[in-house]
mmCIF file with all atom_site columns, C-alpha atoms and ligand atoms in Angstrom:
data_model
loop_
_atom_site.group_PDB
_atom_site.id
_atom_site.type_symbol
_atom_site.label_atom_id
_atom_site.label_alt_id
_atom_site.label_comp_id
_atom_site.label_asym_id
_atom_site.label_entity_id
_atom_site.label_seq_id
_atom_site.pdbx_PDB_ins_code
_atom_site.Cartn_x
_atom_site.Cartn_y
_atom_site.Cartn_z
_atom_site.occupancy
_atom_site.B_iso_or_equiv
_atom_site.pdbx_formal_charge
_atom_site.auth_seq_id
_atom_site.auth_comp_id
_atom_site.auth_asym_id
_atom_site.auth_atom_id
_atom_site.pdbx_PDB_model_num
ATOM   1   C  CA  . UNK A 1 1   ? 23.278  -7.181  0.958   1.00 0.00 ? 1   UNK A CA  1
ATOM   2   C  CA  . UNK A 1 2   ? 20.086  -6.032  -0.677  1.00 0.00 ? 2   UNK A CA  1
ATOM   3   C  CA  . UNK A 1 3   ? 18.348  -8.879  -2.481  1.00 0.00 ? 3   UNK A CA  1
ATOM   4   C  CA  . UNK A 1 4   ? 19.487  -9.374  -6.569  1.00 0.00 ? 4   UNK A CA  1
ATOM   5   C  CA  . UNK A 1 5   ? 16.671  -7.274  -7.430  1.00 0.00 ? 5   UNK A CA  1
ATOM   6   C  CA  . UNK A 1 6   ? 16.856  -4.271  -5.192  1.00 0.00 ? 6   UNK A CA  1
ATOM   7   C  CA  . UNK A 1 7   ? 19.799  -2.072  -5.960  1.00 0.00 ? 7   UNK A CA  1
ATOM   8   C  CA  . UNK A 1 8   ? 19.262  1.712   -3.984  1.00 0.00 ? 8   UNK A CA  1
ATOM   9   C  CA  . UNK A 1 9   ? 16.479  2.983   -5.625  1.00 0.00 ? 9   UNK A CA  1
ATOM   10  C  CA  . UNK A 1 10  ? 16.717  1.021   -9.262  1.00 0.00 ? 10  UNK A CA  1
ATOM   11  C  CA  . UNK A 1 11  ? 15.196  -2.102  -9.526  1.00 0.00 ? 11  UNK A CA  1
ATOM   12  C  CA  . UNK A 1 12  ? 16.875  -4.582  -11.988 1.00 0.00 ? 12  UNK A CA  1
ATOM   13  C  CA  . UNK A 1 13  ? 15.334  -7.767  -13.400 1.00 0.00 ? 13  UNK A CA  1
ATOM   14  C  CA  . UNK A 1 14  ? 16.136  -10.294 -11.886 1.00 0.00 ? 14  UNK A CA  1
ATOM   15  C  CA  . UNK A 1 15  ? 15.522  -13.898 -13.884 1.00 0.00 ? 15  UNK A CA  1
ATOM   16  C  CA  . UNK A 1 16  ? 15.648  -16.341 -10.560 1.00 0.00 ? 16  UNK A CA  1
ATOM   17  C  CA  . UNK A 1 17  ? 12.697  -14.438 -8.442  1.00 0.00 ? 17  UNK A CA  1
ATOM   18  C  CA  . UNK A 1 18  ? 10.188  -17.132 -9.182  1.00 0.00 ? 18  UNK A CA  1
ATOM   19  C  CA  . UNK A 1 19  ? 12.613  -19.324 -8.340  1.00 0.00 ? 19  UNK A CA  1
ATOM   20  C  CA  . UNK A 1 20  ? 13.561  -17.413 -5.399  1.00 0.00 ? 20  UNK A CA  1
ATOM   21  C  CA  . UNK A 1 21  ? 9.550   -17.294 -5.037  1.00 0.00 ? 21  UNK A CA  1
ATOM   22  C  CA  . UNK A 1 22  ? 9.115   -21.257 -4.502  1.00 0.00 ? 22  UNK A CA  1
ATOM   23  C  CA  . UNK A 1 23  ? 12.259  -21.423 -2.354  1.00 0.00 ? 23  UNK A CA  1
ATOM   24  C  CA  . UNK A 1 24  ? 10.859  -19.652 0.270   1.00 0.00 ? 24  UNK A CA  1
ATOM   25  C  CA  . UNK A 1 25  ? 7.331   -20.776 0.373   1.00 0.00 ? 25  UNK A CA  1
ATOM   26  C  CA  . UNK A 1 26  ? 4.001   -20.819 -1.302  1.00 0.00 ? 26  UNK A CA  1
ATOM   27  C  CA  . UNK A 1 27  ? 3.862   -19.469 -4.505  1.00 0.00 ? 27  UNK A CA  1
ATOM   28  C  CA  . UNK A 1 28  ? 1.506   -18.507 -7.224  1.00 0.00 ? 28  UNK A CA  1
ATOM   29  C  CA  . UNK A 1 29  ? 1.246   -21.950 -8.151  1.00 0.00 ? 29  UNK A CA  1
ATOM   30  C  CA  . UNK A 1 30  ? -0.383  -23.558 -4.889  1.00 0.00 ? 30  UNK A CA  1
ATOM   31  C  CA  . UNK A 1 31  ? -4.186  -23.512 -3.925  1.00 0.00 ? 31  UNK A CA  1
ATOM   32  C  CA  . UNK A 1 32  ? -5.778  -23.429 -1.073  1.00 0.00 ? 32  UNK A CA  1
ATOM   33  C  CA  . UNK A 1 33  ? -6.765  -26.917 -0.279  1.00 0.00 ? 33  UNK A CA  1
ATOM   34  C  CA  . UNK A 1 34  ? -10.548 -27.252 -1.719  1.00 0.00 ? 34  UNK A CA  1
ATOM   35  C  CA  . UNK A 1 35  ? -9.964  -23.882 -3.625  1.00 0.00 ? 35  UNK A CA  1
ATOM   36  C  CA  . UNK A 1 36  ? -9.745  -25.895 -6.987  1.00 0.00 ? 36  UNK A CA  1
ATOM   37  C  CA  . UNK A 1 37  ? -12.873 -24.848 -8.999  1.00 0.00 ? 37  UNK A CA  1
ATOM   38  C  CA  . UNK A 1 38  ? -11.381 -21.621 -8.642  1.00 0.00 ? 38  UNK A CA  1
ATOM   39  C  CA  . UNK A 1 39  ? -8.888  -22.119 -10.341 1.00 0.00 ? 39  UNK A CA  1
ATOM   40  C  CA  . UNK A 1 40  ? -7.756  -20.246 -14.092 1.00 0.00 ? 40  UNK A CA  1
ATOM   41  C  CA  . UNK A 1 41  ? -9.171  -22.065 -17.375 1.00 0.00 ? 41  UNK A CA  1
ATOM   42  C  CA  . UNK A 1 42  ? -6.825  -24.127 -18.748 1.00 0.00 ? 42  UNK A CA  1
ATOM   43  C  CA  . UNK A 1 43  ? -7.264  -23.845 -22.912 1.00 0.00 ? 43  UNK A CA  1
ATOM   44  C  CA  . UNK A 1 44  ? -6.719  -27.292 -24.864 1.00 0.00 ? 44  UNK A CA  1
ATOM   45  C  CA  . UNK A 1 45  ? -3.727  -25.136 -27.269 1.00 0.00 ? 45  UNK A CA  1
ATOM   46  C  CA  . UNK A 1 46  ? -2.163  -24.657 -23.807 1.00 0.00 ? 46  UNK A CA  1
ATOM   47  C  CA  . UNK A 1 47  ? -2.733  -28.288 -22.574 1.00 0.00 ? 47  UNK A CA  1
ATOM   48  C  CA  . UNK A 1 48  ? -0.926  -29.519 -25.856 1.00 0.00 ? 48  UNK A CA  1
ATOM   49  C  CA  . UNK A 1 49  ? 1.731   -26.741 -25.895 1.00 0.00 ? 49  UNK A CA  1
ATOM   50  C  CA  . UNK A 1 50  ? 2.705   -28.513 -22.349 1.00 0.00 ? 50  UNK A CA  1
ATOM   51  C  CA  . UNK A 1 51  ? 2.569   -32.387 -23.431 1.00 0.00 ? 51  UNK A CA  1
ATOM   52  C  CA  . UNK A 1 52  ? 4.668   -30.974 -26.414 1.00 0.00 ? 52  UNK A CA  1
ATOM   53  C  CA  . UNK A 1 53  ? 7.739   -30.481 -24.070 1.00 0.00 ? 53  UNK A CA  1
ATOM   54  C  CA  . UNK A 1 54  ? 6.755   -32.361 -21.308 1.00 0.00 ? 54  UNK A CA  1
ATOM   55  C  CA  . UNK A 1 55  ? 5.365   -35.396 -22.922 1.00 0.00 ? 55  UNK A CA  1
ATOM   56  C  CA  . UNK A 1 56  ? 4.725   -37.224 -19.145 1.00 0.00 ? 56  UNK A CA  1
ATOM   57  C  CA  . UNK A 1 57  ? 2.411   -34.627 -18.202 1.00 0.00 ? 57  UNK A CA  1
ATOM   58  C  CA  . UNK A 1 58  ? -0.664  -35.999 -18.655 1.00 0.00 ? 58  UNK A CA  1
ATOM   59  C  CA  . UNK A 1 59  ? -1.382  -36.274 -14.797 1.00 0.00 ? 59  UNK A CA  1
ATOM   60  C  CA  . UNK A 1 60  ? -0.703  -32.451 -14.695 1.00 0.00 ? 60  UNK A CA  1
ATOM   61  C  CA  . UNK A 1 61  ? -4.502  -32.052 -15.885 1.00 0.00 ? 61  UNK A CA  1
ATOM   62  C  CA  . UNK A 1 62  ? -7.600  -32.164 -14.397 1.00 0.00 ? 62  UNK A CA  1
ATOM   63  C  CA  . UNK A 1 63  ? -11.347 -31.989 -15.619 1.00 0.00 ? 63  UNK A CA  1
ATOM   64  C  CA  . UNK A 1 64  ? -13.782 -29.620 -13.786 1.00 0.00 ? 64  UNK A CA  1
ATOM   65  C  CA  . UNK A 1 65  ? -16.956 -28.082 -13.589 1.00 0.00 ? 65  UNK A CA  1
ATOM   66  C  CA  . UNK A 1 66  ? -17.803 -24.720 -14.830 1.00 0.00 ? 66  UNK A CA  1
ATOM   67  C  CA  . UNK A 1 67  ? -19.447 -24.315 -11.225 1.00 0.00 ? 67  UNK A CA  1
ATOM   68  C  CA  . UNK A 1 68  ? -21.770 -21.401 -10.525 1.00 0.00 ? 68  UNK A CA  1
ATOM   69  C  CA  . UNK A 1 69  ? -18.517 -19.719 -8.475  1.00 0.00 ? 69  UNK A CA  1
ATOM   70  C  CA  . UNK A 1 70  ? -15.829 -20.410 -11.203 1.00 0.00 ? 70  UNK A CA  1
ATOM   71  C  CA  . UNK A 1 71  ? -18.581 -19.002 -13.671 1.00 0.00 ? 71  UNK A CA  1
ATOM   72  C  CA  . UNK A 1 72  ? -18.858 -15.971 -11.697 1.00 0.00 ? 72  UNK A CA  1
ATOM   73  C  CA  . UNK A 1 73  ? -15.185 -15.077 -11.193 1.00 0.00 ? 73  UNK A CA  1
ATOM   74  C  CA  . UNK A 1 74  ? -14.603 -15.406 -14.907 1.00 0.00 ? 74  UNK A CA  1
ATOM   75  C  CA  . UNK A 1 75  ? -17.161 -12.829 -15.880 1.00 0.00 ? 75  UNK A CA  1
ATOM   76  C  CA  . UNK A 1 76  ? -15.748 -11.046 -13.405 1.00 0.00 ? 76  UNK A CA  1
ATOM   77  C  CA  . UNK A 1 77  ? -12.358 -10.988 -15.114 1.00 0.00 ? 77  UNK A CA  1
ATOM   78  C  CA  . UNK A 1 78  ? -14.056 -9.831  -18.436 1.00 0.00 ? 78  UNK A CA  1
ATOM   79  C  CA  . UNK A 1 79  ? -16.419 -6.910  -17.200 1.00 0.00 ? 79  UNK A CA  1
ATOM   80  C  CA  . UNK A 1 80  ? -18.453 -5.880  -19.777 1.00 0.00 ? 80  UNK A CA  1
ATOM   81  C  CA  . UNK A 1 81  ? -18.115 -9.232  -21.676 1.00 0.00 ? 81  UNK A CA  1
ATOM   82  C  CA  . UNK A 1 82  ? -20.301 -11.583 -19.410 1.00 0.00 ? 82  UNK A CA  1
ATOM   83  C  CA  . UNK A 1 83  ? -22.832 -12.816 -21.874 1.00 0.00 ? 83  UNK A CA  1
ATOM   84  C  CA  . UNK A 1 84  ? -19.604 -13.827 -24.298 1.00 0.00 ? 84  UNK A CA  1
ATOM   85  C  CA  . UNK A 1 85  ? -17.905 -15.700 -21.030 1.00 0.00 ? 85  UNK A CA  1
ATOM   86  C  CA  . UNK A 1 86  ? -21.196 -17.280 -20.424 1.00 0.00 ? 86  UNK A CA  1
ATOM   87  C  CA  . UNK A 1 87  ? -21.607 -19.136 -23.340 1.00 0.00 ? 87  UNK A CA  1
ATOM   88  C  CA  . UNK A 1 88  ? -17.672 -20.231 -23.353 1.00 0.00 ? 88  UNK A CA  1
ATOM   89  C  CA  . UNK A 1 89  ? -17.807 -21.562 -19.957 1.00 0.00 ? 89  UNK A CA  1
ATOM   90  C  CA  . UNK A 1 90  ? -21.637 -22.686 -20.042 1.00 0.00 ? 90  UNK A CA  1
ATOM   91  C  CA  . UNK A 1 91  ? -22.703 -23.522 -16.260 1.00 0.00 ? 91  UNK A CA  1
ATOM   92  C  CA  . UNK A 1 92  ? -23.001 -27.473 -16.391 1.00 0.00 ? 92  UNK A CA  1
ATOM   93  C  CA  . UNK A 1 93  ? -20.021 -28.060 -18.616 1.00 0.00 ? 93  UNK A CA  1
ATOM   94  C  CA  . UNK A 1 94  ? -16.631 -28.846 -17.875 1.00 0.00 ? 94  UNK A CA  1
ATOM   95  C  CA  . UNK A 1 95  ? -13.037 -27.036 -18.602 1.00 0.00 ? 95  UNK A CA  1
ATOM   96  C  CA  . UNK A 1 96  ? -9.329  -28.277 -17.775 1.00 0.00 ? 96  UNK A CA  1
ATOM   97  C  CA  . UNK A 1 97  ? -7.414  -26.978 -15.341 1.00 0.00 ? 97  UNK A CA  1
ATOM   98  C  CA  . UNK A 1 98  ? -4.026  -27.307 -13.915 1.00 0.00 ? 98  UNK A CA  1
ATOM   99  C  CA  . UNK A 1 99  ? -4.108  -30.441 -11.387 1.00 0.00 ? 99  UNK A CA  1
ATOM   100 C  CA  . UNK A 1 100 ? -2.831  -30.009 -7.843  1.00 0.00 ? 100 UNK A CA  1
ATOM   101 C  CA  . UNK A 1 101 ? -1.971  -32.121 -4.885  1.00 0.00 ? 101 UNK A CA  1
ATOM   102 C  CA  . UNK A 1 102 ? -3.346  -32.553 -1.690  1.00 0.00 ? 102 UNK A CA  1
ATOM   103 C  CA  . UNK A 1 103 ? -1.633  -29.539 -0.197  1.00 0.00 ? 103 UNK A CA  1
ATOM   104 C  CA  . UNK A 1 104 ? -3.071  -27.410 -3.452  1.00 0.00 ? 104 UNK A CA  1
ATOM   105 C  CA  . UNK A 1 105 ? 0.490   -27.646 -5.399  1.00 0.00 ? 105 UNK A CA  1
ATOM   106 C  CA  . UNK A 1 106 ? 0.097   -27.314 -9.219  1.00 0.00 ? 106 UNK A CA  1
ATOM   107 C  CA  . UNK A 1 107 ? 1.407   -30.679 -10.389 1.00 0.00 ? 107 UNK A CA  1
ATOM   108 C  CA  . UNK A 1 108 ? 4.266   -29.036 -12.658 1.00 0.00 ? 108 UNK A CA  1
ATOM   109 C  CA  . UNK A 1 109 ? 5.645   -27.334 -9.274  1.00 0.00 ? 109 UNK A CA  1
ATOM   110 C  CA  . UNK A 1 110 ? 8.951   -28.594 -8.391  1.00 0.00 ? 110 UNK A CA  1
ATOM   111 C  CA  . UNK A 1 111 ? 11.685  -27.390 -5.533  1.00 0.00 ? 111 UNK A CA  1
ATOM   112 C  CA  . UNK A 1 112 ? 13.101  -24.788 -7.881  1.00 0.00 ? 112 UNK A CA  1
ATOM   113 C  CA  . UNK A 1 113 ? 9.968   -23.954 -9.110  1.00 0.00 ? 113 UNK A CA  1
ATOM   114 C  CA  . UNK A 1 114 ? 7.675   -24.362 -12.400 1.00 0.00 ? 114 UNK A CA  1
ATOM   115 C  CA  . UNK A 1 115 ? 9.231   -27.245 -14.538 1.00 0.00 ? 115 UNK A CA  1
ATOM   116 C  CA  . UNK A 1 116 ? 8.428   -25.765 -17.550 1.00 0.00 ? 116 UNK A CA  1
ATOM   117 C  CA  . UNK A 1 117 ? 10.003  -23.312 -19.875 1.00 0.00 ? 117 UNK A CA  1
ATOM   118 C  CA  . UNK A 1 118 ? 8.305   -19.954 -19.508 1.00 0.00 ? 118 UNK A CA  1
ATOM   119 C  CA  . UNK A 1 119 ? 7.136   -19.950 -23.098 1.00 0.00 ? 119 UNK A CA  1
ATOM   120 C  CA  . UNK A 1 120 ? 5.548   -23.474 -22.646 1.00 0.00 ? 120 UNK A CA  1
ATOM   121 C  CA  . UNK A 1 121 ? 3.192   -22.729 -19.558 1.00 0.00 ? 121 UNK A CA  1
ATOM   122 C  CA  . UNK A 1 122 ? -0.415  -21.413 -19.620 1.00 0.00 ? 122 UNK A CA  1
ATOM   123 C  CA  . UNK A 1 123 ? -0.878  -17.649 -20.263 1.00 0.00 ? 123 UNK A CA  1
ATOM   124 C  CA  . UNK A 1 124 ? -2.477  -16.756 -16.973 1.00 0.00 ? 124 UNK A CA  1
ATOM   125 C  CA  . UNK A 1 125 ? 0.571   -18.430 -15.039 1.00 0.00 ? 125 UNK A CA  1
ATOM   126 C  CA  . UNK A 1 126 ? 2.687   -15.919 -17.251 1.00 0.00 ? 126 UNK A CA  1
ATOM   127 C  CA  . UNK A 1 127 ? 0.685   -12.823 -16.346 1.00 0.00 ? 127 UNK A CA  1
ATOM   128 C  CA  . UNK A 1 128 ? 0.581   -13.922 -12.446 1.00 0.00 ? 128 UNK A CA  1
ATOM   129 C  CA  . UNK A 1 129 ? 0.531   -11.012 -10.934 1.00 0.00 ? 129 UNK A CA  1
ATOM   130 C  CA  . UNK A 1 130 ? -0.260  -8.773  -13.761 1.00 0.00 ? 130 UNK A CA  1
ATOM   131 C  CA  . UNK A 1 131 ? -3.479  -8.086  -15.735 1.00 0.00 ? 131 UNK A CA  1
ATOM   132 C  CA  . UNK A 1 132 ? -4.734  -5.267  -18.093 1.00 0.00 ? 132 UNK A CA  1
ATOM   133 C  CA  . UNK A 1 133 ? -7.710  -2.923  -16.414 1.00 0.00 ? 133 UNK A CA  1
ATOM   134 C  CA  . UNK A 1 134 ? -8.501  -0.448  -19.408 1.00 0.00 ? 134 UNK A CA  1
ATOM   135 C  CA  . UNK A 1 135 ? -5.566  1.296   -20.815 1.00 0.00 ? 135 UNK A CA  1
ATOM   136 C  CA  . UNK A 1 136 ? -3.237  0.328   -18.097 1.00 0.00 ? 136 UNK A CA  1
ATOM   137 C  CA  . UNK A 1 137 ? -1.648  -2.407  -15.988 1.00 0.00 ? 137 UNK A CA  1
ATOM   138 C  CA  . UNK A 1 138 ? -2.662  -3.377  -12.666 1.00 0.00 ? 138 UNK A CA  1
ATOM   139 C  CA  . UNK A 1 139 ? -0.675  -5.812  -9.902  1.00 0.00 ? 139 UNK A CA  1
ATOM   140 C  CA  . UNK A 1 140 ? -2.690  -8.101  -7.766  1.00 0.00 ? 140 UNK A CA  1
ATOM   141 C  CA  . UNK A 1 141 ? -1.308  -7.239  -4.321  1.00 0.00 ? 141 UNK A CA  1
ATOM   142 C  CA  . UNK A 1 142 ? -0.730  -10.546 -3.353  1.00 0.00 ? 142 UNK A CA  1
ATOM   143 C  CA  . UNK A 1 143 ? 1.403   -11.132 -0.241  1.00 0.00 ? 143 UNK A CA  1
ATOM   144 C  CA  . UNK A 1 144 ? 2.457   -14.174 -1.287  1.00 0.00 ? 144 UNK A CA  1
ATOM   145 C  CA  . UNK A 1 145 ? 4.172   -13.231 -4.565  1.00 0.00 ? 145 UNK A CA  1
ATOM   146 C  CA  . UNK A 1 146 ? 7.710   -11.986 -4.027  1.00 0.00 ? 146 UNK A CA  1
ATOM   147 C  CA  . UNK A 1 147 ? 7.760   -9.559  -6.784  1.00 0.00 ? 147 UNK A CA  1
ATOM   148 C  CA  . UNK A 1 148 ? 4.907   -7.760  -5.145  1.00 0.00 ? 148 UNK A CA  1
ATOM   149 C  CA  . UNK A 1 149 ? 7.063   -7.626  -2.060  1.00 0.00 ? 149 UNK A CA  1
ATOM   150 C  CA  . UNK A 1 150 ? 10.028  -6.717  -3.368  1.00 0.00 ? 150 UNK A CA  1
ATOM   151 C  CA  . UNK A 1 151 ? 8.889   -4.627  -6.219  1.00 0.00 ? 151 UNK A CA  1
ATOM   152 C  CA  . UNK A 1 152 ? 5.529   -2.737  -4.575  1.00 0.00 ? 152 UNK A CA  1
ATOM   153 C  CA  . UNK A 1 153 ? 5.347   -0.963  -7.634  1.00 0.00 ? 153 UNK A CA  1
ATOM   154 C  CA  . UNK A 1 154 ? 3.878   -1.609  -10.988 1.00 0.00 ? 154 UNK A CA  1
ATOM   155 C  CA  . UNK A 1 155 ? 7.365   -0.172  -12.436 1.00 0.00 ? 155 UNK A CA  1
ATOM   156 C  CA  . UNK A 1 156 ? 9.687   -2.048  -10.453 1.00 0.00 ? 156 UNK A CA  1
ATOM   157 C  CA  . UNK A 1 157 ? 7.587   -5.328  -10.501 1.00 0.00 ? 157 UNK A CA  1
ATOM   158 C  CA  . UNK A 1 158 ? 7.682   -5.212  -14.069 1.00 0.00 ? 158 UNK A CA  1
ATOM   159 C  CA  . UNK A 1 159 ? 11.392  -4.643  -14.095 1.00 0.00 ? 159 UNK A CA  1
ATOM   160 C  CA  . UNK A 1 160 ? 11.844  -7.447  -11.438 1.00 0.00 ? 160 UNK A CA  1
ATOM   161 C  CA  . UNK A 1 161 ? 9.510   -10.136 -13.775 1.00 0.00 ? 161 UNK A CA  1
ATOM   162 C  CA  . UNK A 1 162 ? 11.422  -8.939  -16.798 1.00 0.00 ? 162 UNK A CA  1
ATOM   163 C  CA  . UNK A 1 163 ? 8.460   -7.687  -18.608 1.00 0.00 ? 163 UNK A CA  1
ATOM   164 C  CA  . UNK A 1 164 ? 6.895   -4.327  -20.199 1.00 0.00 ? 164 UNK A CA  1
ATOM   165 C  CA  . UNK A 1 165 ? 3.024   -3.155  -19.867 1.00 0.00 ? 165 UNK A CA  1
ATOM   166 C  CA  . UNK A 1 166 ? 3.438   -3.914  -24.067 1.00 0.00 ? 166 UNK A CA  1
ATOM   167 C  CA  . UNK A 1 167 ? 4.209   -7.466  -23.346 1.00 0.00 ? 167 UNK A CA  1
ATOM   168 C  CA  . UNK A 1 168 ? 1.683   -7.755  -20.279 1.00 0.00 ? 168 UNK A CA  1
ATOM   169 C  CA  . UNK A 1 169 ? -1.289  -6.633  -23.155 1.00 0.00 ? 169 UNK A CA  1
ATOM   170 C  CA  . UNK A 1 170 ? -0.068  -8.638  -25.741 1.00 0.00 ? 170 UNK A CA  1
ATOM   171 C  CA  . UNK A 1 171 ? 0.234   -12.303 -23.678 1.00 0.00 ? 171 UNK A CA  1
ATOM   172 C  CA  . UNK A 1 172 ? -3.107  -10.479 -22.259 1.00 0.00 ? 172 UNK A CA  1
ATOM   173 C  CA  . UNK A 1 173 ? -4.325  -10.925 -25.710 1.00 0.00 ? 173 UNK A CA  1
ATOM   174 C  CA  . UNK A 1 174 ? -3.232  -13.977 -26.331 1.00 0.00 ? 174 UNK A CA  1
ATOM   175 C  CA  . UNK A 1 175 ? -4.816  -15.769 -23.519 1.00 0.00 ? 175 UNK A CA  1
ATOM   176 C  CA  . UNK A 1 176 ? -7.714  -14.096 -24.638 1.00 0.00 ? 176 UNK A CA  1
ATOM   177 C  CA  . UNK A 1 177 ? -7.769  -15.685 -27.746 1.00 0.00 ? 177 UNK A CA  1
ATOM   178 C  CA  . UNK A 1 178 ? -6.831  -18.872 -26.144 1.00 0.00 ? 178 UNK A CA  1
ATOM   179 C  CA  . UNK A 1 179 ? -9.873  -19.351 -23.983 1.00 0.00 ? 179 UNK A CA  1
ATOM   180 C  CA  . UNK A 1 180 ? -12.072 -17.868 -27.007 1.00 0.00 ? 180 UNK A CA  1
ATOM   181 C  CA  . UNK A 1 181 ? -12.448 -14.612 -26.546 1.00 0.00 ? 181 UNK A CA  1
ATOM   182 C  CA  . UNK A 1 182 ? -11.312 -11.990 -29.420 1.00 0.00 ? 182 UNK A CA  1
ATOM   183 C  CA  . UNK A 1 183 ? -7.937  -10.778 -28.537 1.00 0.00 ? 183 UNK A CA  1
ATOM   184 C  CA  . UNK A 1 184 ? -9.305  -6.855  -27.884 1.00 0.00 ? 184 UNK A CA  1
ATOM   185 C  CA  . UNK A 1 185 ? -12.475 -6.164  -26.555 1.00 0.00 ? 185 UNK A CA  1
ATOM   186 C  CA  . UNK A 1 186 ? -15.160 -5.389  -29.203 1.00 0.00 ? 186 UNK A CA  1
ATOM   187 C  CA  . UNK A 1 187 ? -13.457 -7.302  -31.680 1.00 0.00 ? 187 UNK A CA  1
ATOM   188 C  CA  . UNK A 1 188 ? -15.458 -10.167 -33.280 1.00 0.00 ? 188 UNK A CA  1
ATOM   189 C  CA  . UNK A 1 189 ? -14.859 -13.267 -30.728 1.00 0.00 ? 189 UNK A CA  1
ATOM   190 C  CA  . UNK A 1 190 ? -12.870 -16.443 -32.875 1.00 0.00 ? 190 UNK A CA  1
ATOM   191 C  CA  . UNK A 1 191 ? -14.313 -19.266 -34.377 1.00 0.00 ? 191 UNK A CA  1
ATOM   192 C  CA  . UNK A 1 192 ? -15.043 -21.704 -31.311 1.00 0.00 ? 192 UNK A CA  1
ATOM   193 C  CA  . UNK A 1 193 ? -11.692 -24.503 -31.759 1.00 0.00 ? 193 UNK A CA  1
ATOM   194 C  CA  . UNK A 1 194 ? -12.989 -27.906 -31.685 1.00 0.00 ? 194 UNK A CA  1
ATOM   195 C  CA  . UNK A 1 195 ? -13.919 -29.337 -28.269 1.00 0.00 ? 195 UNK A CA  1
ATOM   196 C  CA  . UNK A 1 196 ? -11.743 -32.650 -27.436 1.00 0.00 ? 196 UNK A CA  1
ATOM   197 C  CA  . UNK A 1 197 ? -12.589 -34.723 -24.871 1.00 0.00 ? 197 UNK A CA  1
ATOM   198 C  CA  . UNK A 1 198 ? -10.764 -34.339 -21.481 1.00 0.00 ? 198 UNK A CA  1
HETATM 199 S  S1  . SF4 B 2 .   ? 2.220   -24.495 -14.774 1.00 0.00 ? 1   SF4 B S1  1
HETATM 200 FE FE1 . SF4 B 2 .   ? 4.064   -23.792 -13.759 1.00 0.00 ? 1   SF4 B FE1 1
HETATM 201 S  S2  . SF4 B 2 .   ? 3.766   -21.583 -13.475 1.00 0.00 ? 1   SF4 B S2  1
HETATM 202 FE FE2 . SF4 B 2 .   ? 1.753   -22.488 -13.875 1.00 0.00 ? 1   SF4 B FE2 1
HETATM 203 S  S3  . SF4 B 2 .   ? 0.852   -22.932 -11.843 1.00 0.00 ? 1   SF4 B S3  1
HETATM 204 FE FE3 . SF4 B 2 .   ? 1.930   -24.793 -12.554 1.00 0.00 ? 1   SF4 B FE3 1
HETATM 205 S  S4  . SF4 B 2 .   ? 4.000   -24.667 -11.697 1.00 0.00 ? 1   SF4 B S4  1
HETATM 206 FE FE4 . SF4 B 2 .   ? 3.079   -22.619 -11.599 1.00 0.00 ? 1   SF4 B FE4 1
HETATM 207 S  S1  . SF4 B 2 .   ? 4.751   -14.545 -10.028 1.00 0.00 ? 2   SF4 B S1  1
HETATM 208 FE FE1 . SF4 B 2 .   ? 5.004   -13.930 -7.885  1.00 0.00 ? 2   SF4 B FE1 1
HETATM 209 S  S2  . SF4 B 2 .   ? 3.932   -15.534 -6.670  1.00 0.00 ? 2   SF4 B S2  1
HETATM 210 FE FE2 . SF4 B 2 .   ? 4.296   -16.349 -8.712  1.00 0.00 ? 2   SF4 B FE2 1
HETATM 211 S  S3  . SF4 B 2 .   ? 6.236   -17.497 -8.494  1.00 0.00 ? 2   SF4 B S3  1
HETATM 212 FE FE3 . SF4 B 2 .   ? 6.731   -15.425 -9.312  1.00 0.00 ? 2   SF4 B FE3 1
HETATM 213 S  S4  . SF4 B 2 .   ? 7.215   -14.188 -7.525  1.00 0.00 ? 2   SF4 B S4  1
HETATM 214 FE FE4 . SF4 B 2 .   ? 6.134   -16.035 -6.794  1.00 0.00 ? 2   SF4 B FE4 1
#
């Protein structure tokens, strides 16, 4: 029997494949051990939007450095907007994360996968694999992510994650404004929120 989200040549959404995801393995949501400073921003709006449903979460956070590396793959997520990312994530200050285990397992990772509501976790963990490139949508081809295996297309992964290249620019543009940048490139960037301490 073909898996819920293969059916002949349509591909139906299917609400369980992150589930599916973290029953069969590693997921978007583990590390590689020591991979940590590479991991996605986490913005303090996002932070509280989590302790707002999941008031014992506090342990799910970690501090870290905006290291030369992390620095570098953030620009590289912006092209064309380094000099804005720069001074957001100034080399020699600090940003929040997601906190993991020892075996690289985001702390709000359980058996059946994330314990959080979709709406309530961090932007980039809702665009996993999916990010705007110009006008369009682009997959990371990550071998790891079941919707990439199952779907292989842009059009069928976005049918199998439930989601439309509208909604993939529009969370796009929301984590955007999250982490400080405008929500379109070439708009004028947000007031800076206030910093609180981590
Ligand atoms: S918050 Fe949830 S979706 Fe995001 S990395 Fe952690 S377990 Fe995965
Ligand atoms: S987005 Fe992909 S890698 Fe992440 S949990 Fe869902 S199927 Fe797995």
């Amino acid at each position: 029997m073909a898996p819920p989200g293969l059916v002949g040549v349509l591909t139906v959404a299917d609400p369980d494949i992150c589930q599916r995801c973290a029953q069969g393995g590693p997921t978007c949501c583990c590390l590689e051990p020591g991979a940590e400073q590479g991991c996605f921003p986490l913005a303090p709006a996002e932070r509280d939007r989590i302790l707002g449903v999941l008031s014992g979460a506090a342990g799910a956070f970690a501090r870290e450095a905006n290291s030369p590396a992390f620095v570098e793959n953030m620009k590289a997520l912006f092209p064309g907007e380094e000099e804005l990312v720069a001074e957001l994530f100034p080399e020699g200050g600090f940003h929040l994360r997601l906190a993991v285990d020892a075996a690289g397992r985001c702390r709000l990772l359980g058996p059946q996968g994330c314990v959080l509501p979709r709406e309530a976790r961090p932007h980039y963990c809702r665009l996993f694999p999916l990010w705007p490139v110009g006008r369009t949508v682009m997959a990371f081809a990550a071998e790891r992510c079941l919707a990439w295996r199952e779907g292989r297309s842009l059009r069928r992964m976005l049918a199998l994650l439930q989601t439309t290249e509208k909604n993939v620019k529009e969370l796009h543009g929301r984590l955007r404004l999250a982490w400080g940048l405008p929500p379109e490139r070439g708009l004028p960037a947000p007031p800076a929120p206030p910093r609180k301490k981590t």
